[in-house]
XYZ file of C-alpha atoms in Angstrom:
247
model
C 0.021 0.016 -0.015
C 1.341 3.431 -1.025
C 0.676 6.374 1.117
C 1.378 10.087 -0.004
C 3.025 12.302 2.542
C 3.904 15.370 0.431
C 3.629 16.611 -3.068
C 5.106 19.937 -4.460
C 5.350 21.255 -8.004
C 7.834 24.121 -7.489
C 7.700 26.368 -10.500
C 10.917 28.418 -9.900
C 9.920 29.587 -6.472
C 12.531 29.972 -3.629
C 12.808 26.972 -1.407
C 14.396 26.854 1.971
C 17.438 24.733 2.891
C 17.057 21.151 4.362
C 19.565 20.379 6.982
C 21.155 16.820 7.147
C 18.613 14.389 8.315
C 17.806 10.733 7.774
C 14.419 10.389 5.923
C 11.967 7.593 6.826
C 10.139 7.705 3.550
C 10.897 7.647 -0.152
C 11.693 10.826 -2.022
C 11.085 11.184 -5.833
C 12.013 14.402 -7.557
C 11.670 15.224 -11.270
C 13.878 18.197 -11.969
C 12.446 19.819 -14.947
C 14.619 22.941 -15.216
C 17.784 24.213 -13.338
C 19.884 22.154 -10.945
C 19.684 21.039 -7.389
C 22.880 20.268 -5.151
C 22.007 17.364 -2.831
C 24.108 15.837 -0.188
C 23.451 12.153 -0.057
C 24.805 10.071 2.539
C 27.570 12.652 3.132
C 28.372 12.761 -0.759
C 27.538 16.011 -2.730
C 25.762 15.343 -5.926
C 24.807 17.972 -8.414
C 21.531 17.015 -10.137
C 21.043 18.986 -13.228
C 17.849 18.967 -15.460
C 16.404 17.001 -17.043
C 16.918 14.292 -14.324
C 14.902 12.305 -11.816
C 16.201 11.756 -8.208
C 15.233 8.848 -6.113
C 16.079 8.340 -2.319
C 14.884 5.389 -0.354
C 14.138 5.371 3.405
C 17.164 5.716 5.702
C 18.940 7.963 3.153
C 20.822 10.811 4.997
C 20.079 13.917 2.890
C 20.793 17.604 2.967
C 20.237 20.454 0.416
C 20.865 24.225 0.298
C 18.161 26.730 -0.593
C 16.918 26.417 -4.124
C 16.142 29.245 -6.494
C 15.006 29.349 -10.144
C 14.339 25.576 -10.225
C 11.194 23.909 -11.675
C 10.813 20.591 -9.999
C 8.177 18.042 -8.854
C 8.745 16.174 -5.572
C 6.853 13.286 -4.120
C 7.412 11.846 -0.476
C 5.708 8.748 0.218
C 5.799 5.318 2.154
C 5.006 2.002 0.678
C 4.735 -1.487 1.655
C 6.290 -2.456 -1.638
C 10.109 -2.006 -1.834
C 11.130 0.072 -4.804
C 14.678 -0.097 -6.241
C 15.938 2.689 -8.482
C 19.235 4.662 -8.765
C 19.680 7.907 -7.205
C 19.916 9.804 -10.525
C 17.850 8.454 -13.325
C 18.536 10.071 -16.701
C 16.261 9.973 -19.970
C 13.107 9.380 -18.009
C 10.779 12.066 -19.420
C 9.145 9.919 -21.828
C 5.715 10.746 -23.287
C 4.105 8.302 -20.683
C 5.765 9.955 -17.608
C 4.942 13.401 -18.818
C 1.342 12.461 -19.268
C 1.271 10.838 -15.842
C 2.838 13.821 -14.094
C 0.405 16.217 -15.834
C -2.512 14.079 -14.805
C -1.343 14.062 -11.194
C -0.990 17.715 -11.292
C -4.384 18.246 -12.583
C -6.038 16.129 -10.152
C -4.211 17.515 -7.106
C -5.067 21.132 -8.153
C -8.813 20.230 -8.025
C -8.927 19.777 -4.253
C -5.248 19.737 -2.939
C -6.078 16.479 -1.099
C -3.264 14.022 -1.081
C -5.695 11.475 0.413
C -7.269 11.227 -3.116
C -6.984 7.504 -4.070
C -6.438 8.550 -7.681
C -3.158 10.299 -6.732
C -1.805 7.226 -5.062
C -2.632 5.201 -8.128
C -1.066 7.705 -10.421
C 2.115 7.649 -8.379
C 2.255 3.905 -8.497
C 1.887 4.030 -12.226
C 4.749 6.595 -12.426
C 6.908 4.367 -10.140
C 6.105 1.293 -12.372
C 6.910 3.216 -15.529
C 10.219 4.411 -14.195
C 11.174 0.891 -13.210
C 10.328 -0.439 -16.595
C 12.227 2.420 -18.421
C 15.187 1.931 -16.109
C 15.264 -1.812 -16.618
C 15.702 -1.441 -20.366
C 18.656 1.093 -20.034
C 20.565 0.902 -16.995
C 21.560 -2.667 -16.149
C 24.190 -2.973 -18.866
C 25.615 0.464 -17.917
C 25.525 -0.405 -14.046
C 27.211 -3.879 -14.729
C 29.916 -2.105 -16.921
C 30.399 0.537 -14.254
C 30.961 -2.214 -11.538
C 33.373 -4.122 -13.737
C 35.492 -1.013 -14.614
C 35.673 0.094 -10.987
C 36.660 -3.384 -9.845
C 39.554 -3.576 -12.345
C 40.564 -0.119 -11.547
C 40.851 -0.842 -7.931
C 41.687 -4.568 -7.881
C 44.593 -4.176 -5.402
C 42.382 -2.240 -2.891
C 39.741 -3.517 -0.536
C 36.422 -3.677 -2.406
C 33.139 -3.931 -0.453
C 29.556 -4.253 -1.576
C 28.869 -1.002 0.437
C 31.572 0.826 -1.518
C 30.125 -0.326 -4.762
C 26.735 0.754 -3.789
C 28.010 4.221 -2.861
C 29.741 4.947 -6.080
C 26.887 3.577 -8.287
C 24.229 5.178 -6.175
C 22.250 1.799 -6.380
C 21.414 -0.303 -3.271
C 23.572 -3.254 -2.420
C 20.659 -5.593 -3.112
C 19.916 -4.030 -6.641
C 23.649 -4.066 -7.513
C 23.752 -7.829 -6.714
C 20.479 -8.598 -8.573
C 21.466 -6.544 -11.736
C 24.837 -7.998 -11.832
C 24.009 -11.618 -11.329
C 21.044 -11.378 -13.756
C 23.401 -10.112 -16.525
C 26.695 -12.143 -15.758
C 25.364 -15.266 -14.143
C 27.833 -14.722 -11.134
C 27.714 -12.635 -7.914
C 29.791 -9.437 -7.363
C 32.019 -11.165 -4.866
C 32.677 -14.092 -7.391
C 33.488 -11.582 -10.087
C 35.938 -9.727 -7.836
C 37.826 -12.939 -6.833
C 37.737 -14.002 -10.390
C 39.402 -10.827 -11.566
C 41.921 -10.989 -8.734
C 43.073 -14.645 -9.525
C 43.123 -13.919 -13.331
C 45.399 -10.989 -12.610
C 47.567 -12.911 -10.355
C 47.962 -15.652 -12.959
C 49.180 -13.113 -15.660
C 51.627 -11.544 -13.065
C 53.046 -15.022 -12.195
C 53.566 -15.793 -15.832
C 55.396 -12.482 -16.325
C 57.805 -13.506 -13.620
C 58.600 -9.980 -12.515
C 57.322 -10.168 -8.898
C 57.494 -12.478 -5.778
C 54.373 -14.497 -5.009
C 53.927 -12.416 -1.843
C 54.197 -9.147 -3.796
C 51.661 -10.436 -6.405
C 49.266 -11.192 -3.539
C 49.272 -7.739 -2.298
C 49.007 -6.344 -5.884
C 45.812 -8.333 -6.386
C 44.066 -7.165 -3.133
C 45.178 -9.915 -0.659
C 46.991 -8.957 2.596
C 47.111 -12.353 3.817
C 49.227 -14.648 1.666
C 48.002 -17.825 3.068
C 44.359 -16.800 2.302
C 45.578 -15.774 -1.374
C 47.121 -19.160 -1.608
C 44.082 -21.025 -0.463
C 41.892 -18.991 -2.733
C 44.201 -19.475 -5.740
C 44.241 -23.230 -5.455
C 40.360 -23.303 -4.924
C 40.102 -21.407 -8.246
C 42.702 -22.888 -10.245
C 43.405 -26.320 -8.802
C 47.086 -25.340 -8.061
C 48.682 -23.314 -5.218
C 50.692 -20.459 -6.514
C 53.920 -22.276 -6.107
C 52.506 -25.268 -8.066
C 51.243 -22.936 -10.728
C 54.781 -21.495 -11.190
C 56.319 -24.940 -11.715
C 53.450 -25.834 -13.969
C 54.085 -22.769 -15.995
C 57.808 -23.506 -16.240
C 57.137 -26.927 -17.586
C 54.964 -25.632 -20.196
C 57.528 -23.078 -21.324
C 60.208 -25.707 -21.641
């Protein structure tokens, strides 16, 4: 069940600042003209029109005062869990525009958020956003995760860190990645670490302990166990095998 808490179509009016606070509702904002600077969980994000901004419950947000921005904002609670990225581009399809216009027209009749037609329209807007986003974002999201993993392969990589830089929840990142690649993000990280370790071993420029550190393992024994589990050989055995092949 969806319950509307707040609606505002801000047509270039001045809006006061919001201090840092954790929200206990969903916030959905369509920025039609101008830009809004948000602080989201401690990270500053510039949201420039045309863009849609989505924040789930427990997000810590803040915002300076706004001038000369045309935006539409919904705050709501729902029994259904909605998964969308923080910023959604290319969302202003004809369908979304028609739904927003219908919502605005019905709300302006009585200014009554309890009108069940408004809740139904917002549900339609959310379903449409999910459908549009599913068509365009999964490949981009998975590509982004892979790129960042490869760029930071020697560092500690957590799902929370991935969620922060992609602006998707951990659960959605996991879902989208496994749906497209067939493996979990954790499995992919280990796969890339071991693949790089194998290449570095074959190059024969570094010691095994140096290679373990270079691919993100601070504990050599854990590296050795993981390497054997993934390849069937310990790093030392892999070196010997590589030497035999090269003879």
